[in-house]
Coordinates of C-alpha atoms and ligand atoms in Angstrom, one line a residue:
M1 CA 126.5 87.7 106.3
N2 CA 125.8 87.3 110.0
E3 CA 125.2 84.0 111.6
Q4 CA 123.6 85.5 114.7
V5 CA 120.0 84.2 115.2
V6 CA 117.3 86.7 115.0
K7 CA 115.3 87.1 118.1
R8 CA 115.1 90.8 118.9
V9 CA 113.5 92.9 116.2
V10 CA 113.8 96.7 116.6
I11 CA 111.5 98.9 114.5
A12 CA 112.8 102.5 114.0
G13 CA 109.8 104.8 113.4
G14 CA 106.2 104.8 114.2
G15 CA 104.4 106.1 111.1
T16 CA 102.1 103.8 109.2
A17 CA 105.1 101.7 108.1
G18 CA 106.3 101.2 111.7
W19 CA 103.0 100.3 113.2
V20 CA 101.9 98.1 110.2
A21 CA 105.1 96.1 110.6
A22 CA 104.6 96.0 114.5
A23 CA 101.0 94.8 114.3
A24 CA 101.7 92.2 111.6
L25 CA 104.9 90.8 113.1
V26 CA 103.5 90.4 116.6
K27 CA 100.3 88.8 115.3
Q28 CA 102.1 86.3 113.2
L29 CA 105.4 85.6 115.0
G30 CA 104.7 87.1 118.5
P31 CA 105.8 84.2 120.7
L32 CA 109.0 83.7 118.6
I33 CA 110.5 87.2 118.7
D34 CA 110.8 90.3 120.8
I35 CA 109.6 93.5 119.2
T36 CA 110.5 97.1 120.2
L37 CA 109.3 100.1 118.3
V38 CA 111.0 103.5 118.8
E39 CA 109.2 106.7 117.7
S40 CA 109.6 110.3 118.3
D41 CA 106.4 112.4 119.0
E42 CA 108.6 115.5 118.5
I43 CA 109.5 114.5 114.9
G44 CA 106.0 113.2 114.0
T45 CA 105.0 111.4 111.0
V46 CA 104.5 112.4 107.3
G47 CA 100.8 112.7 108.1
V48 CA 99.5 111.8 104.6
G49 CA 98.7 108.4 103.0
E50 CA 95.0 108.2 103.2
S51 CA 94.0 106.4 100.0
T52 CA 94.5 102.6 99.8
I53 CA 94.0 99.8 97.3
P54 CA 92.0 96.5 97.8
T55 CA 95.0 94.5 99.0
S56 CA 94.6 96.2 102.3
R57 CA 91.5 94.0 102.9
S58 CA 93.5 90.8 102.8
F59 CA 96.2 92.3 104.9
H60 CA 93.6 93.2 107.6
E61 CA 92.3 89.6 107.4
L62 CA 95.8 88.4 108.2
L63 CA 95.7 90.6 111.3
G64 CA 92.2 89.5 112.3
I65 CA 91.0 93.1 112.1
N66 CA 87.2 93.6 112.4
E67 CA 86.3 95.9 109.5
Q68 CA 83.6 97.9 111.3
A69 CA 85.8 98.6 114.2
F70 CA 88.7 99.6 112.0
M71 CA 86.5 101.9 109.9
R72 CA 84.9 103.6 112.9
A73 CA 88.4 104.1 114.6
T74 CA 90.0 105.6 111.4
Q75 CA 86.9 107.6 110.1
A76 CA 87.2 105.4 107.0
T77 CA 85.1 105.4 103.9
F78 CA 84.9 103.0 101.0
K79 CA 86.9 103.5 97.8
L80 CA 85.9 101.8 94.6
G81 CA 88.5 103.4 92.4
I82 CA 90.1 106.6 91.3
A83 CA 88.5 109.3 89.0
F84 CA 91.2 110.8 86.7
E85 CA 90.3 114.2 85.5
N86 CA 92.1 116.3 82.7
W87 CA 94.8 113.6 82.2
G88 CA 94.5 112.7 78.6
Q89 CA 93.3 116.2 77.7
I90 CA 91.7 119.1 79.6
G91 CA 88.1 118.2 80.1
D92 CA 88.6 114.3 80.0
R93 CA 87.5 112.1 82.7
Y94 CA 87.8 108.4 83.3
I95 CA 87.7 106.0 86.2
H96 CA 90.3 103.4 87.1
S97 CA 87.9 101.1 89.0
F98 CA 88.8 98.1 91.2
G99 CA 86.0 96.1 89.6
E100 CA 86.2 93.4 87.0
I101 CA 85.2 94.7 83.5
G102 CA 82.6 92.4 81.8
T103 CA 83.2 88.8 82.3
R104 CA 85.8 86.3 81.1
S105 CA 84.7 83.1 82.4
T106 CA 84.0 81.4 79.0
W107 CA 85.9 83.7 76.7
M108 CA 89.4 83.0 75.4
A109 CA 90.1 86.7 74.7
D110 CA 89.8 89.4 77.4
F111 CA 86.5 91.1 77.5
H112 CA 87.6 94.4 75.9
H113 CA 88.3 92.6 72.6
F114 CA 84.6 91.8 72.5
W115 CA 83.7 95.3 73.3
L116 CA 86.1 96.6 70.6
E117 CA 84.3 94.3 68.1
A118 CA 80.9 95.6 69.2
R119 CA 82.2 99.2 68.7
E120 CA 83.4 98.3 65.2
Q121 CA 79.8 97.1 64.5
G122 CA 78.5 100.3 65.9
F123 CA 77.1 99.4 69.3
G124 CA 78.5 98.5 72.8
G125 CA 78.6 102.0 74.4
S126 CA 81.3 102.7 76.8
L127 CA 83.6 100.1 78.4
A128 CA 82.7 101.6 81.8
D129 CA 79.1 100.3 81.3
Y130 CA 80.3 96.8 82.1
C131 CA 81.9 97.3 85.4
F132 CA 79.7 97.0 88.4
E133 CA 82.1 98.9 90.9
L134 CA 82.6 101.7 88.3
Q135 CA 78.9 102.3 87.9
A136 CA 78.3 102.1 91.7
S137 CA 81.0 104.6 92.3
E138 CA 79.6 107.0 89.6
A139 CA 76.2 106.8 91.3
G140 CA 77.8 107.4 94.7
K141 CA 76.5 104.0 96.0
F142 CA 77.9 101.2 98.1
A143 CA 76.7 98.0 99.7
K144 CA 78.1 94.8 101.1
A145 CA 76.0 91.7 101.2
E146 CA 76.1 87.9 100.8
G147 CA 76.4 87.0 97.2
L148 CA 77.3 90.6 96.2
P149 CA 81.0 90.4 95.1
I150 CA 82.4 93.9 95.2
N151 CA 86.1 94.8 95.1
Y152 CA 86.9 97.8 97.2
A153 CA 89.5 99.6 99.4
Y154 CA 89.4 102.4 102.0
H155 CA 90.0 106.0 102.5
L156 CA 91.3 106.4 106.0
D157 CA 92.8 109.0 108.4
A158 CA 96.6 108.3 108.4
T159 CA 97.1 109.4 112.0
L160 CA 94.1 107.5 113.3
Y161 CA 95.3 104.4 111.3
A162 CA 98.7 104.4 113.0
R163 CA 97.0 104.9 116.4
F164 CA 94.6 101.9 115.7
L165 CA 97.4 99.6 114.7
R166 CA 99.3 100.6 117.8
G167 CA 96.2 99.7 119.8
L168 CA 96.5 96.2 118.3
A169 CA 100.3 95.8 118.6
E170 CA 101.0 97.1 122.2
P171 CA 98.6 94.8 124.1
A172 CA 99.9 91.9 122.0
G173 CA 103.4 92.5 123.2
V174 CA 105.1 95.2 121.2
K175 CA 107.2 97.4 123.4
R176 CA 107.0 101.1 122.5
V177 CA 109.8 103.5 123.4
E178 CA 109.3 107.2 122.9
G179 CA 112.6 109.1 122.1
K180 CA 114.8 110.5 119.4
I181 CA 117.3 108.2 117.8
A182 CA 120.7 110.2 118.1
R183 CA 123.1 107.6 116.8
V184 CA 123.2 104.1 115.3
L185 CA 125.8 101.7 116.4
Q186 CA 127.5 99.2 114.0
H187 CA 129.6 96.1 114.5
P188 CA 133.2 97.2 113.8
E189 CA 133.8 94.3 111.4
T190 CA 130.6 93.3 109.7
G191 CA 129.0 96.8 109.7
F192 CA 125.8 95.1 111.0
I193 CA 123.7 97.4 113.1
T194 CA 123.9 96.5 116.8
A195 CA 121.9 99.2 118.6
L196 CA 120.1 102.5 118.4
V197 CA 121.2 105.2 120.9
L198 CA 118.5 107.6 122.0
E199 CA 119.1 111.2 122.9
S200 CA 118.3 110.2 126.4
G201 CA 121.3 107.9 126.4
V202 CA 119.2 104.7 126.3
N203 CA 120.6 102.0 124.0
I204 CA 118.3 99.7 122.2
E205 CA 120.0 96.6 121.0
G206 CA 118.7 94.2 118.4
D207 CA 119.4 91.5 115.8
L208 CA 117.2 92.8 113.0
F209 CA 116.4 96.4 112.5
L210 CA 113.4 97.7 110.4
D211 CA 114.0 101.2 109.1
C212 CA 110.6 102.9 109.2
T213 CA 112.1 106.4 109.7
G214 CA 110.3 107.8 106.6
F215 CA 112.3 110.0 104.2
R216 CA 115.0 110.4 106.7
A217 CA 116.1 106.8 106.1
L218 CA 118.3 106.9 109.3
L219 CA 119.4 103.4 109.2
I220 CA 119.3 102.2 105.6
E221 CA 120.9 105.4 104.1
K222 CA 122.4 107.6 106.8
T223 CA 124.1 104.7 108.5
L224 CA 124.5 101.9 105.9
Q225 CA 124.7 104.3 102.8
T226 CA 122.9 101.9 100.6
G227 CA 122.2 104.2 97.7
Y228 CA 119.2 105.5 96.0
E229 CA 118.1 105.1 92.4
D230 CA 116.5 108.4 91.2
W231 CA 113.5 108.0 88.9
T232 CA 112.8 111.7 88.4
R233 CA 113.5 111.4 84.8
Y234 CA 110.2 109.4 84.5
L235 CA 108.2 110.9 87.3
A236 CA 109.1 114.5 87.6
T237 CA 106.9 115.7 90.4
N238 CA 108.9 116.3 93.7
S239 CA 106.6 118.4 96.0
A240 CA 103.2 118.3 97.6
F241 CA 101.1 120.5 99.8
A242 CA 98.5 118.7 102.0
V243 CA 95.6 120.3 103.7
Q244 CA 92.5 118.9 105.4
T245 CA 89.1 120.4 104.9
R246 CA 85.6 120.3 106.4
S247 CA 83.3 118.0 104.5
V248 CA 80.7 119.9 102.5
G249 CA 78.7 117.0 101.0
P250 CA 78.3 113.3 101.2
A251 CA 81.5 111.2 100.9
I252 CA 81.8 109.6 97.4
P253 CA 83.5 106.2 97.1
L254 CA 86.2 107.5 94.8
T255 CA 89.6 109.3 95.2
R256 CA 89.7 112.2 92.7
A257 CA 93.0 112.9 90.9
I258 CA 92.7 116.1 89.0
A259 CA 95.5 117.0 86.7
H260 CA 96.8 120.6 86.5
E261 CA 99.5 122.4 84.4
A262 CA 102.4 121.1 86.5
G263 CA 101.1 117.9 88.3
W264 CA 97.7 117.1 89.9
R265 CA 95.8 117.4 93.0
W266 CA 93.9 114.8 95.2
R267 CA 90.7 114.8 97.1
I268 CA 90.1 111.9 99.5
P269 CA 86.7 111.9 101.4
L270 CA 86.7 110.6 104.9
Q271 CA 83.7 110.4 107.3
H272 CA 84.7 113.5 109.4
R273 CA 86.8 115.6 106.8
V274 CA 88.4 115.6 103.4
G275 CA 92.0 115.1 102.6
N276 CA 93.3 117.4 99.9
G277 CA 96.7 117.9 98.4
I278 CA 98.5 119.2 95.4
V279 CA 101.4 117.3 93.8
F280 CA 103.7 119.4 91.6
C281 CA 107.1 119.7 90.0
S282 CA 109.0 122.6 91.5
E283 CA 110.8 123.2 88.2
F284 CA 107.4 124.1 86.7
M285 CA 105.4 125.6 89.5
S286 CA 106.6 127.7 92.6
D287 CA 105.6 126.8 96.1
E288 CA 103.5 129.9 96.4
D289 CA 101.6 129.2 93.2
A290 CA 101.0 125.5 94.3
R291 CA 99.7 126.6 97.7
A292 CA 97.4 129.2 96.3
K293 CA 96.1 126.8 93.7
L294 CA 95.3 124.2 96.3
L295 CA 93.5 126.7 98.6
N296 CA 91.6 128.1 95.6
D297 CA 90.4 124.7 94.4
I298 CA 89.4 123.1 97.6
D299 CA 85.6 122.9 98.6
G300 CA 85.3 123.2 102.4
D301 CA 87.1 125.3 105.0
P302 CA 90.7 124.3 105.7
L303 CA 91.2 122.7 109.1
I304 CA 95.0 123.1 109.2
E305 CA 97.6 125.2 107.4
P306 CA 98.9 123.5 104.2
R307 CA 102.0 121.5 104.8
L308 CA 104.7 121.3 102.3
I309 CA 106.4 117.9 101.6
R310 CA 109.4 117.4 99.4
Y311 CA 110.3 114.1 98.0
Q312 CA 112.4 112.3 95.3
T313 CA 110.8 109.5 93.3
G314 CA 113.0 106.4 93.3
A315 CA 114.0 103.3 95.1
R316 CA 116.6 102.3 97.6
R317 CA 119.2 100.1 95.7
K318 CA 118.6 97.4 98.4
V319 CA 115.8 97.5 100.8
W320 CA 117.4 94.7 102.7
N321 CA 121.0 95.5 103.5
K322 CA 123.0 93.6 106.2
N323 CA 120.6 93.2 109.2
C324 CA 118.3 96.1 108.2
V325 CA 115.1 96.1 106.2
A326 CA 113.7 99.4 105.1
L327 CA 109.9 99.8 104.9
G328 CA 107.7 102.6 103.7
L329 CA 109.2 105.9 102.7
A330 CA 112.7 104.8 103.9
S331 CA 112.6 102.1 101.2
G332 CA 111.6 104.4 98.2
F333 CA 108.8 106.4 97.0
I334 CA 106.6 106.6 94.0
E335 CA 104.2 109.5 94.2
P336 CA 100.7 108.8 95.4
L337 CA 98.8 108.8 92.1
E338 CA 97.6 105.2 92.4
S339 CA 97.8 105.0 96.2
T340 CA 100.4 102.3 96.2
S341 CA 102.8 103.1 99.1
I342 CA 100.9 101.6 101.9
H343 CA 100.4 98.5 99.8
L344 CA 104.1 98.2 99.3
V345 CA 104.6 98.3 103.1
K346 CA 102.1 95.6 103.5
V347 CA 103.5 93.2 101.0
A348 CA 107.0 93.8 102.2
V349 CA 105.9 93.0 105.8
T350 CA 104.1 89.9 104.6
R351 CA 107.1 88.8 102.7
L352 CA 109.4 89.4 105.7
I353 CA 107.1 87.2 107.9
Q354 CA 107.2 84.5 105.2
E355 CA 111.0 84.7 104.8
F356 CA 111.8 85.7 108.4
P357 CA 115.6 85.2 108.9
F358 CA 115.4 83.2 112.1
G359 CA 118.8 81.6 111.4
G360 CA 120.5 85.0 110.7
C361 CA 120.6 87.6 107.9
H362 CA 122.1 85.6 105.2
E363 CA 122.9 87.0 101.7
A364 CA 120.5 84.6 99.8
I365 CA 117.4 85.6 101.6
A366 CA 118.3 89.3 101.4
N367 CA 118.9 89.0 97.7
R368 CA 115.6 87.3 97.1
F369 CA 113.8 89.9 99.1
N370 CA 115.5 92.7 97.2
D371 CA 114.7 91.1 93.8
Q372 CA 111.0 90.8 94.7
S373 CA 110.8 94.3 96.1
R374 CA 112.5 95.7 93.0
H375 CA 110.1 93.9 90.7
E376 CA 107.2 95.3 92.5
I377 CA 108.3 98.9 92.6
E378 CA 109.3 98.9 89.0
G379 CA 106.0 97.7 87.9
I380 CA 104.3 100.4 89.9
R381 CA 106.7 103.0 88.4
D382 CA 105.7 101.9 84.9
F383 CA 102.1 102.1 85.6
I384 CA 102.3 105.6 87.1
T385 CA 104.6 106.8 84.4
L386 CA 101.9 105.7 81.8
H387 CA 99.5 108.3 83.2
Y388 CA 101.9 111.1 82.6
H389 CA 103.5 110.0 79.3
L390 CA 100.3 108.9 77.5
T391 CA 98.7 112.3 77.2
Q392 CA 97.7 114.7 74.5
R393 CA 98.1 117.7 76.8
D394 CA 100.3 120.4 75.2
D395 CA 99.2 123.3 77.3
S396 CA 102.3 123.7 79.5
P397 CA 106.0 122.9 79.5
F398 CA 105.4 120.3 82.1
W399 CA 103.1 118.2 79.9
D400 CA 105.3 118.7 76.9
R401 CA 108.1 117.2 78.9
C402 CA 106.0 114.3 80.1
R403 CA 104.6 113.6 76.6
T404 CA 108.0 113.5 75.0
M405 CA 110.2 112.0 77.7
E406 CA 112.0 108.7 77.4
I407 CA 110.1 105.9 79.2
P408 CA 111.3 102.5 80.5
D409 CA 111.5 99.8 77.8
S410 CA 109.2 97.7 79.9
L411 CA 106.4 100.3 79.6
A412 CA 107.2 101.1 75.9
Q413 CA 106.6 97.4 75.2
R414 CA 103.3 97.4 77.0
M415 CA 102.1 100.4 75.1
A416 CA 103.1 99.0 71.8
L417 CA 101.4 95.7 72.5
F418 CA 98.1 97.5 73.3
R419 CA 98.4 100.1 70.4
D420 CA 99.0 97.4 67.9
D421 CA 96.9 94.4 69.2
A422 CA 94.8 95.6 72.2
H423 CA 96.7 93.3 74.4
A424 CA 97.3 94.0 78.0
Y425 CA 98.7 91.5 80.6
Q426 CA 99.4 90.9 84.2
D427 CA 102.7 89.0 84.9
G428 CA 103.2 86.7 87.8
N429 CA 103.8 89.2 90.6
D430 CA 102.4 92.3 88.9
L431 CA 100.1 94.4 91.1
F432 CA 98.0 95.9 88.3
R433 CA 95.5 93.6 86.6
V434 CA 94.7 93.5 82.9
D435 CA 91.6 95.6 83.6
S436 CA 93.7 98.3 85.3
W437 CA 96.0 98.6 82.4
V438 CA 93.1 98.6 79.8
Q439 CA 91.2 101.3 81.8
V440 CA 94.1 103.6 82.0
L441 CA 95.5 102.9 78.5
L442 CA 92.0 103.7 77.0
G443 CA 91.3 106.5 79.5
Q444 CA 94.5 108.3 78.5
G445 CA 93.5 108.1 74.9
L446 CA 95.4 105.2 73.3
A447 CA 93.0 103.7 70.7
P448 CA 94.2 100.2 69.6
T449 CA 94.6 99.7 65.8
S450 CA 93.6 96.0 66.0
Y451 CA 92.2 93.5 68.4
H452 CA 91.6 89.8 68.8
R453 CA 89.2 88.6 66.1
L454 CA 87.6 85.8 68.3
A455 CA 84.6 88.0 68.8
K456 CA 84.0 87.9 65.1
M457 CA 83.0 84.2 65.5
M458 CA 80.1 85.3 67.7
D459 CA 76.8 86.1 66.0
P460 CA 76.4 90.0 66.1
D461 CA 73.0 89.5 67.7
E462 CA 74.3 87.2 70.3
L463 CA 77.1 89.7 71.1
R464 CA 74.6 92.6 71.2
T465 CA 72.4 90.6 73.6
A466 CA 75.2 89.5 75.8
L467 CA 76.5 93.0 76.2
G468 CA 73.0 94.3 76.8
T469 CA 72.3 91.7 79.4
L470 CA 75.5 92.4 81.3
K471 CA 74.8 96.2 81.3
A472 CA 71.2 95.7 82.3
N473 CA 72.2 93.5 85.2
I474 CA 74.8 96.0 86.4
D475 CA 72.3 98.9 86.2
K476 CA 69.7 96.8 88.1
G477 CA 72.2 95.9 90.9
V478 CA 73.3 99.5 91.3
A479 CA 69.8 100.8 91.4
R480 CA 69.1 98.6 94.4
M481 CA 72.1 99.8 96.4
P482 CA 71.9 102.4 99.1
S483 CA 74.0 105.5 98.8
H484 CA 77.6 105.2 100.1
Q485 CA 76.9 107.8 102.8
E486 CA 73.7 105.9 104.0
F487 CA 75.7 102.7 104.0
L488 CA 78.5 104.2 106.1
A489 CA 76.0 105.7 108.5
Q490 CA 74.5 102.3 109.4
Y491 CA 77.7 100.1 109.0
C492 CA 80.4 102.1 110.7
P493 CA 79.4 105.4 112.1
A494 CA 82.5 107.0 113.4
G495 CA 81.2 109.9 115.6
D496 CA 83.7 112.4 116.8
P497 CA 87.3 111.5 116.4
Ligands
LIG1 C1 102.2 113.7 99.4 C2 102.1 112.3 99.7 C3 100.9 111.7 99.6 C4 100.7 110.2 99.9 N1 99.5 109.7 99.7 C5 99.5 108.3 99.8 C6 98.2 107.6 99.6 O1 97.3 108.2 99.2 N2 98.2 106.3 99.7 C7 99.3 105.5 100.1 O2 99.3 104.4 100.1 N3 100.5 106.2 100.4 C8 100.5 107.5 100.3 N4 101.7 108.2 100.6 C9 102.8 107.4 101.2 C10 102.5 107.2 102.7 O3 102.2 108.4 103.3 C11 103.6 106.5 103.4 O4 103.9 105.3 102.6 C12 103.2 106.0 104.7 O5 102.6 107.0 105.5 C13 104.3 105.4 105.5 O6 105.2 106.5 105.9 P1 106.4 106.0 106.9 O7 105.8 105.3 108.1 O8 107.3 105.2 106.1 O9 107.0 107.4 107.3 P2 106.6 108.5 108.4 O10 105.1 108.7 108.5 O11 107.4 109.8 108.0 O12 107.1 107.9 109.8 C14 108.5 108.1 110.1 C15 108.6 107.7 111.6 O13 109.9 107.7 112.0 C16 110.1 108.5 113.1 N5 111.5 109.0 113.2 C17 112.1 109.6 112.1 N6 113.3 110.0 112.6 C18 113.4 109.6 113.9 C19 114.4 109.7 114.9 N7 115.6 110.3 114.7 N8 114.1 109.2 116.2 C20 113.0 108.5 116.4 N9 111.9 108.4 115.5 C21 112.3 109.0 114.2 C22 109.0 109.5 113.0 O14 108.7 110.1 114.3 C23 107.8 108.7 112.5 O15 107.3 108.0 113.6 C24 101.8 109.5 100.3 C25 103.1 110.2 100.6 C26 103.2 111.5 100.2 C27 104.5 112.2 100.4

């Protein structure tokens, strides 16, 4: 690959991916590189992406972001997990919480094995009883205090978030250029990108180009023709309508994911409004029906016309190709069921900073980056596929297809391990923890046939007391917390946007 040192970084696109990259690069490497970001107000951004996962917090720490200022600026609320409704069967509901379930500090087997033993003996209640964050979210409560460990993420306004990050990046030295990219110039021999040519005729030259142009993928695909691996066979939805509504009640610290006959719909409560959307598979539901269903099922008055977004689930064959690194929607897309897309942008940017190609875009560094990115997105693909495949729903052709489809071997192995022995695991770089897998596997209705017998070595009374104490402490802690809405009002009141 190219020996040219990398000094000039050009970011094409100013959606969440572009501004996340700009803010992080300038914060961490500012004096070492020049950063220019090109965006087009006329094209705009995808305008969705409002539910996050807890890794956002560590990323914000990296950027030195003050949480209260960020939450005020983006009308953010706290998120403790996702409530899945109608997924295993119509009428079912479970929560995938960000919290730890039970305790595992002294036990050799994961907590849920002890719970399964208790259930065998006729007590133990629901696994959900042993998760503090889950119980707090059910009660609509939230608090942050010294000595109160609580794992959470945010719901935020996507447009305001990009604006907030821009407010950090520009004063720190990122140069923003407004304009439409008309052409991309390449080196005649190496094929490396040398410049973006704007419609105005301005040339923006660079050494490293970040493709943050969203689904258009102007650099990584339209120019470099990198290729895309389609995963529609596992994740069949390909369309969404998004609409914002006026809030009609207090914000709950949960994203709601409500399954319907050909996909699902989301509800994301912010301070000033609610984000709603319907995700569907166009093979099984028409645009008109999806739009009507969304408008019929929302609670408050719509603030905008529903917007249709089409997508193809899958991953770019390489996210780093020559001197171009694709981030965000340009790099691939797994539908938003577990709110993982912005997370993927953040880990990719963090990795880019850690592995920054100061000495040139060499093959080894690109290969490593591509391998790591592939591992991450495949792990997420498997986890999301689990929600669709592990269902008893047989009320529509869509669910019949999901239930009977072929799944990746990696996922089939995980399901077999849980079904046979109640084991779940988190490999080295896996995003989802054991507790996440357990909550979704059980929540979708997979009852293990066996489990670890370590719990049998515990005296039944001791087990009963231990579980009872855990639950009582959680209940006591939750009872003392203010409501989520009260906490927001004193912690980060946003006022008018
Ligand atoms: C239905 C749906 C729901 C989602 N929900 C979530 C969620 O809850 N949580 C989550 O983490 N993620 C979610 N995502 C993903 C999330 O929206 C994206 O990962 C995130 O917004 C990043 O988008 P982006 O910046 O890559 O693209 P975009 O927002 O599309 O930005 C592209 C940028 O490129 C610019 N551009 C494009 N072409 C040109 C050109 N020719 N010249 C100049 N500029 C150009 C545009 O103007 C824009 O600034 C969702 C996605 C979809 C489709």
